[in-house]
CSV table of C-alpha atoms in Angstrom, one decimal:
chain,number,residue,atom,x,y,z
V,1292,UNK,CA,-136.1,-71.2,121.4
V,1293,UNK,CA,-134.9,-69.9,124.7
V,1294,UNK,CA,-137.0,-67.2,126.4
V,1295,UNK,CA,-136.0,-65.0,129.1
V,1296,UNK,CA,-139.1,-64.1,131.0
V,1297,UNK,CA,-141.0,-64.2,127.4
V,1298,UNK,CA,-138.1,-62.5,125.6
V,1299,UNK,CA,-136.0,-64.0,123.0
V,1300,UNK,CA,-132.5,-62.5,122.9
V,1301,UNK,CA,-130.7,-62.0,119.5
V,1302,UNK,CA,-127.2,-62.5,121.1
V,1303,UNK,CA,-126.5,-64.7,124.0
V,1304,UNK,CA,-123.9,-62.3,125.3
V,1305,UNK,CA,-125.0,-60.0,128.4
V,1306,UNK,CA,-122.4,-57.2,128.9
V,1307,UNK,CA,-121.7,-55.1,132.0
V,1308,UNK,CA,-121.3,-51.4,131.7
V,1309,UNK,CA,-118.8,-50.9,134.5
V,1310,UNK,CA,-114.9,-50.2,134.5
V,1311,UNK,CA,-114.3,-49.1,131.1
V,1312,UNK,CA,-111.4,-46.6,130.2
V,1313,UNK,CA,-114.0,-44.4,128.7
V,1314,UNK,CA,-117.7,-43.9,127.9
V,1315,UNK,CA,-116.6,-43.9,124.2
V,1316,UNK,CA,-114.8,-47.3,124.5
V,1317,UNK,CA,-117.8,-48.7,126.4
V,1318,UNK,CA,-120.1,-47.6,123.5
V,1319,UNK,CA,-117.7,-49.2,120.9
V,1320,UNK,CA,-117.3,-52.3,122.8
V,1321,UNK,CA,-120.9,-52.7,123.0
V,1322,UNK,CA,-121.5,-52.1,119.4
V,1323,UNK,CA,-118.6,-54.7,118.4
V,1324,UNK,CA,-119.8,-57.3,120.9
V,1325,UNK,CA,-123.6,-57.4,119.6
V,1326,UNK,CA,-124.6,-58.1,123.2
V,1327,UNK,CA,-128.4,-58.0,123.6
V,1328,UNK,CA,-128.5,-57.1,127.3
V,1329,UNK,CA,-126.5,-54.5,129.4
V,1330,UNK,CA,-126.2,-54.5,133.0
V,1331,UNK,CA,-126.6,-51.4,135.0
V,1332,UNK,CA,-126.8,-50.1,138.6
V,1333,UNK,CA,-128.1,-47.4,140.9
V,1334,UNK,CA,-125.6,-45.3,142.9
V,1335,UNK,CA,-126.0,-42.1,144.9
V,1336,UNK,CA,-126.4,-39.0,142.6
V,1337,UNK,CA,-124.7,-35.8,143.3
V,1338,UNK,CA,-126.2,-32.4,142.3
V,1339,UNK,CA,-124.0,-32.3,139.3
V,1340,UNK,CA,-126.2,-35.2,137.7
V,1341,UNK,CA,-123.5,-37.6,136.8
V,1342,UNK,CA,-126.1,-40.6,136.3
V,1343,UNK,CA,-127.8,-38.8,133.5
V,1344,UNK,CA,-125.1,-38.7,130.7
V,1345,UNK,CA,-124.3,-42.3,131.7
V,1346,UNK,CA,-128.2,-43.2,131.0
V,1347,UNK,CA,-128.1,-41.3,127.7
V,1348,UNK,CA,-125.3,-43.6,126.5
V,1349,UNK,CA,-127.0,-46.8,127.6
V,1350,UNK,CA,-130.2,-45.7,125.9
V,1351,UNK,CA,-128.4,-45.1,122.7
V,1352,UNK,CA,-127.1,-48.7,122.8
V,1353,UNK,CA,-130.5,-50.0,122.0
V,1354,UNK,CA,-130.2,-53.0,124.2
V,1355,UNK,CA,-132.3,-54.5,126.9
V,1356,UNK,CA,-131.5,-53.3,130.4
V,1357,UNK,CA,-130.9,-55.5,133.3
V,1358,UNK,CA,-130.4,-53.4,136.4
V,1359,UNK,CA,-128.6,-55.2,139.6
V,1360,UNK,CA,-128.5,-55.0,143.1
V,1361,UNK,CA,-124.8,-55.2,143.3
V,1362,UNK,CA,-123.2,-54.4,146.8
V,1363,UNK,CA,-126.5,-55.5,148.7
V,1364,UNK,CA,-125.8,-57.7,151.6
V,1365,UNK,CA,-129.2,-58.0,153.0
V,1366,UNK,CA,-132.8,-58.9,151.7
V,1367,UNK,CA,-134.1,-55.6,152.8
V,1368,UNK,CA,-131.4,-53.7,151.0
V,1369,UNK,CA,-131.8,-55.8,147.8
V,1370,UNK,CA,-135.5,-55.5,147.7
V,1371,UNK,CA,-135.4,-51.8,148.2
V,1372,UNK,CA,-132.8,-51.4,145.6
V,1373,UNK,CA,-135.1,-53.7,143.1
V,1374,UNK,CA,-137.9,-51.2,143.7
V,1375,UNK,CA,-135.8,-48.2,143.0
V,1376,UNK,CA,-134.6,-49.9,139.9
V,1377,UNK,CA,-138.0,-50.9,138.5
V,1378,UNK,CA,-138.9,-47.2,138.7
V,1379,UNK,CA,-135.9,-45.8,137.3
V,1380,UNK,CA,-135.4,-48.2,134.6
V,1381,UNK,CA,-138.9,-48.8,134.0
V,1382,UNK,CA,-138.4,-52.7,133.6
V,1383,UNK,CA,-139.4,-55.6,135.9
V,1384,UNK,CA,-135.9,-57.4,135.1
V,1385,UNK,CA,-133.7,-57.4,138.1
V,1386,UNK,CA,-130.4,-59.1,138.4
V,1387,UNK,CA,-130.7,-60.0,142.0
V,1388,UNK,CA,-127.4,-60.1,144.1
V,1389,UNK,CA,-127.6,-60.5,147.8
V,1390,UNK,CA,-123.9,-61.0,148.7
V,1391,UNK,CA,-122.8,-63.2,151.5
V,1392,UNK,CA,-119.0,-62.8,151.8
V,1393,UNK,CA,-117.1,-59.8,151.1
V,1394,UNK,CA,-113.9,-61.8,149.9
V,1395,UNK,CA,-115.5,-63.9,147.5
V,1396,UNK,CA,-118.6,-62.0,146.8
V,1397,UNK,CA,-120.5,-65.3,146.7
V,1398,UNK,CA,-124.2,-65.1,147.1
V,1399,UNK,CA,-126.0,-65.5,150.3
V,1400,UNK,CA,-128.2,-68.2,149.2
V,1401,UNK,CA,-130.7,-67.9,152.1
V,1402,UNK,CA,-131.3,-64.3,151.5
V,1403,UNK,CA,-131.3,-64.7,147.8
V,1404,UNK,CA,-134.1,-67.3,148.0
V,1405,UNK,CA,-136.1,-65.0,150.5
V,1406,UNK,CA,-135.7,-61.9,148.3
V,1407,UNK,CA,-136.5,-63.7,145.2
V,1408,UNK,CA,-139.7,-64.7,146.7
V,1409,UNK,CA,-140.8,-61.3,147.9
V,1410,UNK,CA,-139.8,-59.8,144.4
V,1411,UNK,CA,-141.5,-62.5,142.2
V,1412,UNK,CA,-144.6,-62.1,144.3
V,1413,UNK,CA,-144.6,-58.3,143.3
V,1414,UNK,CA,-144.3,-59.2,139.7
V,1415,UNK,CA,-140.4,-58.7,139.1
V,1416,UNK,CA,-138.6,-60.9,136.7
V,1417,UNK,CA,-135.7,-62.1,138.7
V,1418,UNK,CA,-132.3,-63.3,137.4
V,1419,UNK,CA,-130.8,-64.6,140.7
V,1420,UNK,CA,-127.0,-64.6,140.9
V,1421,UNK,CA,-126.5,-68.0,142.5
V,1422,UNK,CA,-124.0,-70.7,142.6
V,1423,UNK,CA,-124.1,-74.3,141.0
V,1424,UNK,CA,-125.8,-75.6,144.1
V,1425,UNK,CA,-128.7,-78.0,143.0
V,1426,UNK,CA,-130.7,-77.6,146.2
V,1427,UNK,CA,-130.5,-73.7,146.0
V,1428,UNK,CA,-131.4,-73.7,142.3
V,1429,UNK,CA,-134.5,-75.9,143.2
V,1430,UNK,CA,-135.4,-73.4,146.0
V,1431,UNK,CA,-134.9,-70.4,143.6
V,1432,UNK,CA,-137.2,-72.0,141.1
V,1433,UNK,CA,-139.8,-72.7,143.9
V,1434,UNK,CA,-139.7,-69.0,144.9
V,1435,UNK,CA,-140.7,-67.9,141.3
V,1436,UNK,CA,-137.4,-67.4,139.5
V,1437,UNK,CA,-137.8,-68.6,135.9
V,1438,UNK,CA,-134.0,-67.9,135.1
V,1439,UNK,CA,-130.9,-68.8,137.0
V,1440,UNK,CA,-127.6,-67.2,136.9
V,1441,UNK,CA,-125.0,-69.5,138.4
V,1442,UNK,CA,-121.5,-68.1,138.9
V,1443,UNK,CA,-118.5,-69.4,136.8
V,1444,UNK,CA,-116.3,-68.0,139.5
V,1445,UNK,CA,-115.9,-65.2,141.9
V,1446,UNK,CA,-116.9,-61.8,140.3
V,1447,UNK,CA,-114.0,-60.3,138.5
V,1448,UNK,CA,-111.6,-63.1,139.1
V,1449,UNK,CA,-111.3,-64.3,135.5
V,1450,UNK,CA,-110.8,-67.8,136.6
V,1451,UNK,CA,-113.3,-69.1,134.4
V,1452,UNK,CA,-115.6,-72.1,135.2
V,1453,UNK,CA,-114.3,-73.1,138.7
V,1454,UNK,CA,-116.6,-76.1,139.0
V,1455,UNK,CA,-117.4,-77.6,135.8
V,1456,UNK,CA,-118.8,-80.9,137.4
V,1457,UNK,CA,-121.1,-78.8,139.3
V,1458,UNK,CA,-122.3,-76.7,136.4
V,1459,UNK,CA,-122.7,-79.8,134.3
V,1460,UNK,CA,-124.9,-81.4,137.1
V,1461,UNK,CA,-127.0,-78.2,137.2
V,1462,UNK,CA,-127.6,-78.0,133.5
V,1463,UNK,CA,-128.7,-81.7,133.4
V,1464,UNK,CA,-130.9,-81.3,136.4
V,1465,UNK,CA,-132.8,-78.5,135.0
V,1466,UNK,CA,-132.7,-78.9,131.4
V,1467,UNK,CA,-135.5,-76.6,130.4
V,1468,UNK,CA,-134.7,-73.7,132.8
V,1469,UNK,CA,-132.9,-70.7,131.0
V,1470,UNK,CA,-129.6,-70.4,132.7
V,1471,UNK,CA,-126.9,-67.5,132.3
V,1472,UNK,CA,-123.3,-68.1,133.4
V,1473,UNK,CA,-122.6,-64.9,135.3
V,1474,UNK,CA,-119.3,-64.0,136.8
V,1475,UNK,CA,-115.7,-65.3,136.6
V,1476,UNK,CA,-115.2,-65.4,132.9
V,1477,UNK,CA,-111.8,-64.2,131.9
V,1478,UNK,CA,-111.1,-65.6,128.4
V,1479,UNK,CA,-113.2,-66.2,125.3
V,1480,UNK,CA,-112.6,-69.8,125.8
V,1481,UNK,CA,-114.3,-69.8,129.1
V,1482,UNK,CA,-117.4,-68.1,127.7
V,1483,UNK,CA,-117.3,-70.8,124.8
V,1484,UNK,CA,-117.0,-73.7,127.2
V,1485,UNK,CA,-119.9,-72.3,129.2
V,1486,UNK,CA,-122.1,-72.5,126.0
V,1487,UNK,CA,-120.7,-75.8,125.0
V,1488,UNK,CA,-122.0,-77.1,128.3
V,1489,UNK,CA,-125.5,-76.0,127.2
V,1490,UNK,CA,-125.9,-72.7,129.1
V,1491,UNK,CA,-128.0,-70.3,127.4
V,1492,UNK,CA,-126.1,-67.1,127.7
V,1493,UNK,CA,-123.1,-65.7,129.4
V,1494,UNK,CA,-122.9,-62.4,131.3
V,1495,UNK,CA,-119.6,-60.7,131.7
V,1496,UNK,CA,-118.0,-57.4,132.4
V,1497,UNK,CA,-114.5,-57.3,133.8
V,1498,UNK,CA,-113.1,-59.7,131.0
V,1499,UNK,CA,-113.9,-57.2,128.5
V,1500,UNK,CA,-113.7,-53.6,130.4
V,1501,UNK,CA,-110.3,-54.3,131.8
V,1502,UNK,CA,-108.8,-55.9,128.9
V,1503,UNK,CA,-105.9,-53.8,127.4
V,1504,UNK,CA,-108.1,-53.6,124.3
V,1505,UNK,CA,-111.6,-53.8,125.5
V,1506,UNK,CA,-113.1,-53.5,121.8
V,1507,UNK,CA,-111.0,-56.3,120.5
V,1508,UNK,CA,-111.9,-58.5,123.6
V,1509,UNK,CA,-115.6,-57.5,123.1
V,1510,UNK,CA,-115.3,-59.0,119.7
V,1511,UNK,CA,-113.5,-62.2,120.7
V,1512,UNK,CA,-116.2,-62.8,123.3
V,1513,UNK,CA,-119.0,-62.3,120.9
V,1514,UNK,CA,-117.4,-65.0,118.4
V,1515,UNK,CA,-116.8,-67.2,121.4
V,1516,UNK,CA,-120.1,-67.2,122.7
V,1517,UNK,CA,-121.5,-67.8,119.1
V,1518,UNK,CA,-119.1,-70.7,118.6
V,1519,UNK,CA,-120.0,-72.3,121.8
V,1520,UNK,CA,-123.7,-72.0,121.1
V,1521,UNK,CA,-123.3,-73.5,117.5
V,1522,UNK,CA,-121.0,-76.2,119.1
V,1523,UNK,CA,-123.7,-77.3,121.6
V,1524,UNK,CA,-126.4,-77.4,118.9
V,1525,UNK,CA,-124.2,-79.3,116.5
V,1526,UNK,CA,-123.9,-82.4,118.6
V,1527,UNK,CA,-120.1,-82.6,119.1
V,1528,UNK,CA,-118.4,-86.1,118.9
V,1529,UNK,CA,-117.4,-87.8,122.2
V,1530,UNK,CA,-113.7,-87.9,123.1
V,1531,UNK,CA,-112.2,-91.3,122.8
V,1532,UNK,CA,-108.7,-92.8,123.9
V,1533,UNK,CA,-107.6,-94.3,120.8
V,1534,UNK,CA,-106.9,-92.8,117.4
V,1535,UNK,CA,-109.4,-93.4,114.5
V,1536,UNK,CA,-108.0,-92.3,111.0
V,1537,UNK,CA,-110.1,-89.5,109.3
V,1538,UNK,CA,-108.5,-90.2,106.0
V,1539,UNK,CA,-110.0,-93.2,104.2
V,1540,UNK,CA,-107.7,-96.4,104.7
V,1541,UNK,CA,-109.2,-98.1,101.7
V,1542,UNK,CA,-107.7,-97.3,98.4
V,1543,UNK,CA,-104.2,-96.2,99.9
V,1544,UNK,CA,-101.4,-97.1,97.7
V,1545,UNK,CA,-99.1,-99.9,98.6
V,1546,UNK,CA,-95.7,-98.2,98.8
V,1547,UNK,CA,-93.7,-99.9,101.5
C,659,UNK,CA,-133.9,-28.6,159.6
C,660,UNK,CA,-131.0,-30.8,159.3
C,661,UNK,CA,-131.1,-34.0,157.6
C,662,UNK,CA,-128.8,-36.5,156.2
C,663,UNK,CA,-128.7,-36.8,152.2
C,664,UNK,CA,-126.6,-39.5,150.6
C,665,UNK,CA,-124.5,-39.8,153.6
C,666,UNK,CA,-124.0,-36.0,154.2
C,667,UNK,CA,-125.4,-34.0,156.8
C,668,UNK,CA,-127.3,-30.9,155.3
C,669,UNK,CA,-129.5,-28.0,156.3
C,670,UNK,CA,-132.6,-27.8,154.1
C,671,UNK,CA,-136.0,-25.9,153.9
C,672,UNK,CA,-138.1,-28.2,152.2
C,673,UNK,CA,-140.7,-30.1,154.3
C,674,UNK,CA,-141.3,-33.1,151.7
C,675,UNK,CA,-139.3,-35.1,149.5
C,676,UNK,CA,-140.6,-33.6,146.3
C,677,UNK,CA,-139.8,-30.1,147.5
C,678,UNK,CA,-136.3,-31.2,148.5
C,679,UNK,CA,-135.4,-32.3,145.1
C,680,UNK,CA,-136.5,-29.0,143.7
C,681,UNK,CA,-134.6,-27.1,146.3
C,682,UNK,CA,-131.4,-29.2,145.6
C,683,UNK,CA,-132.1,-28.8,141.9
C,684,UNK,CA,-132.1,-32.7,141.2
C,685,UNK,CA,-133.3,-33.5,137.7
C,686,UNK,CA,-133.5,-36.5,135.5
C,687,UNK,CA,-133.8,-40.3,136.2
C,688,UNK,CA,-133.8,-40.4,140.0
C,689,UNK,CA,-135.2,-42.7,142.8
C,690,UNK,CA,-135.4,-42.0,146.4
C,691,UNK,CA,-135.6,-43.6,149.7
C,692,UNK,CA,-136.5,-42.2,153.1
C,693,UNK,CA,-135.0,-43.8,156.3
C,694,UNK,CA,-134.2,-46.8,154.1
C,695,UNK,CA,-137.7,-47.1,152.8
C,696,UNK,CA,-138.4,-46.6,149.0
C,697,UNK,CA,-140.3,-43.8,148.2
C,698,UNK,CA,-142.0,-44.0,144.5
C,699,UNK,CA,-142.0,-40.8,142.5
C,700,UNK,CA,-146.0,-40.2,143.1
C,701,UNK,CA,-145.6,-40.3,146.9
C,702,UNK,CA,-142.6,-38.0,147.2
C,703,UNK,CA,-145.1,-35.0,147.8
C,704,UNK,CA,-146.6,-36.8,150.8
C,705,UNK,CA,-143.2,-37.9,152.3
C,706,UNK,CA,-142.8,-35.3,154.9
C,707,UNK,CA,-139.3,-34.6,156.1
C,708,UNK,CA,-138.3,-34.1,159.8
C,709,UNK,CA,-135.1,-33.3,161.6
C,710,UNK,CA,-132.6,-36.2,161.4
C,711,UNK,CA,-134.2,-38.0,158.6
C,712,UNK,CA,-132.0,-39.9,156.2
C,713,UNK,CA,-132.6,-39.5,152.5
C,714,UNK,CA,-131.1,-41.6,149.6
C,715,UNK,CA,-131.1,-40.2,146.1
C,716,UNK,CA,-129.8,-42.6,143.5
C,717,UNK,CA,-129.6,-42.5,139.7
C,718,UNK,CA,-128.4,-44.8,136.9
C,719,UNK,CA,-124.9,-45.9,137.0
C,720,UNK,CA,-122.5,-48.4,135.6
C,721,UNK,CA,-123.0,-52.0,136.6
C,722,UNK,CA,-121.8,-55.5,136.2
């Protein structure tokens, strides 16, 4: 049983709430996806109160909320955003992003470790958006993180798993740490592959929200994650170079 | 006094953060920061404002 800070998730798909064509499509996509977690953010509120209707929709989804610190480039910014998120969303969960490069949106690992330590000391359950780097992962665990969220590829790129070797190494180096592949997923096959590699969940957003038919894609992602999970539990066969007949040879009629 | 709210300069009457939210008719799920420091809900009344202060008011929004 995989626990994410003491919580068992019914579905291993975590879904973002951004960029959908409409709130109705967001809602429909979530229902079809059976996602167990919704990522959300905090943004400046105008007097018209645009954030409140959005919050009403999220509450109706009946899923766990994982606030992020998206867009934060410094430890101070990320930690302050986490404090604000804990108050608004009433959860110790925080998807911690400390961005180090504006083109790739890759994490600033040094800032991420520092912010993780500060937040775990204050009782936050940190989900750090990291890379597949083994040393960084070790430092994050040392900083108190109990879950890791390595990227598959840059956020929104849809490239899939850019460094499968690195991800495999990470999985086998820390077999007991719950890990979520976060970012870069474009296709259901990417999500399925992440689960086949033994990762515990997949977090994606753009692949569903920006698909021509987000609801259909949400359904596809849901099935892909389930298929990958079942596959990893079913102990798949090893690939081999030579053919081996699956139909019994014994008893074949002599006809030549 | 003149302060900056969510990046926009504005003249206000309130002299603390809680009163500012009332003056501007903010409601619902919100979090606040004063001069880049988080101010929890129960400390907004004590957070006095002065000319030139920078206030951030945030609410739930879409996120990935």
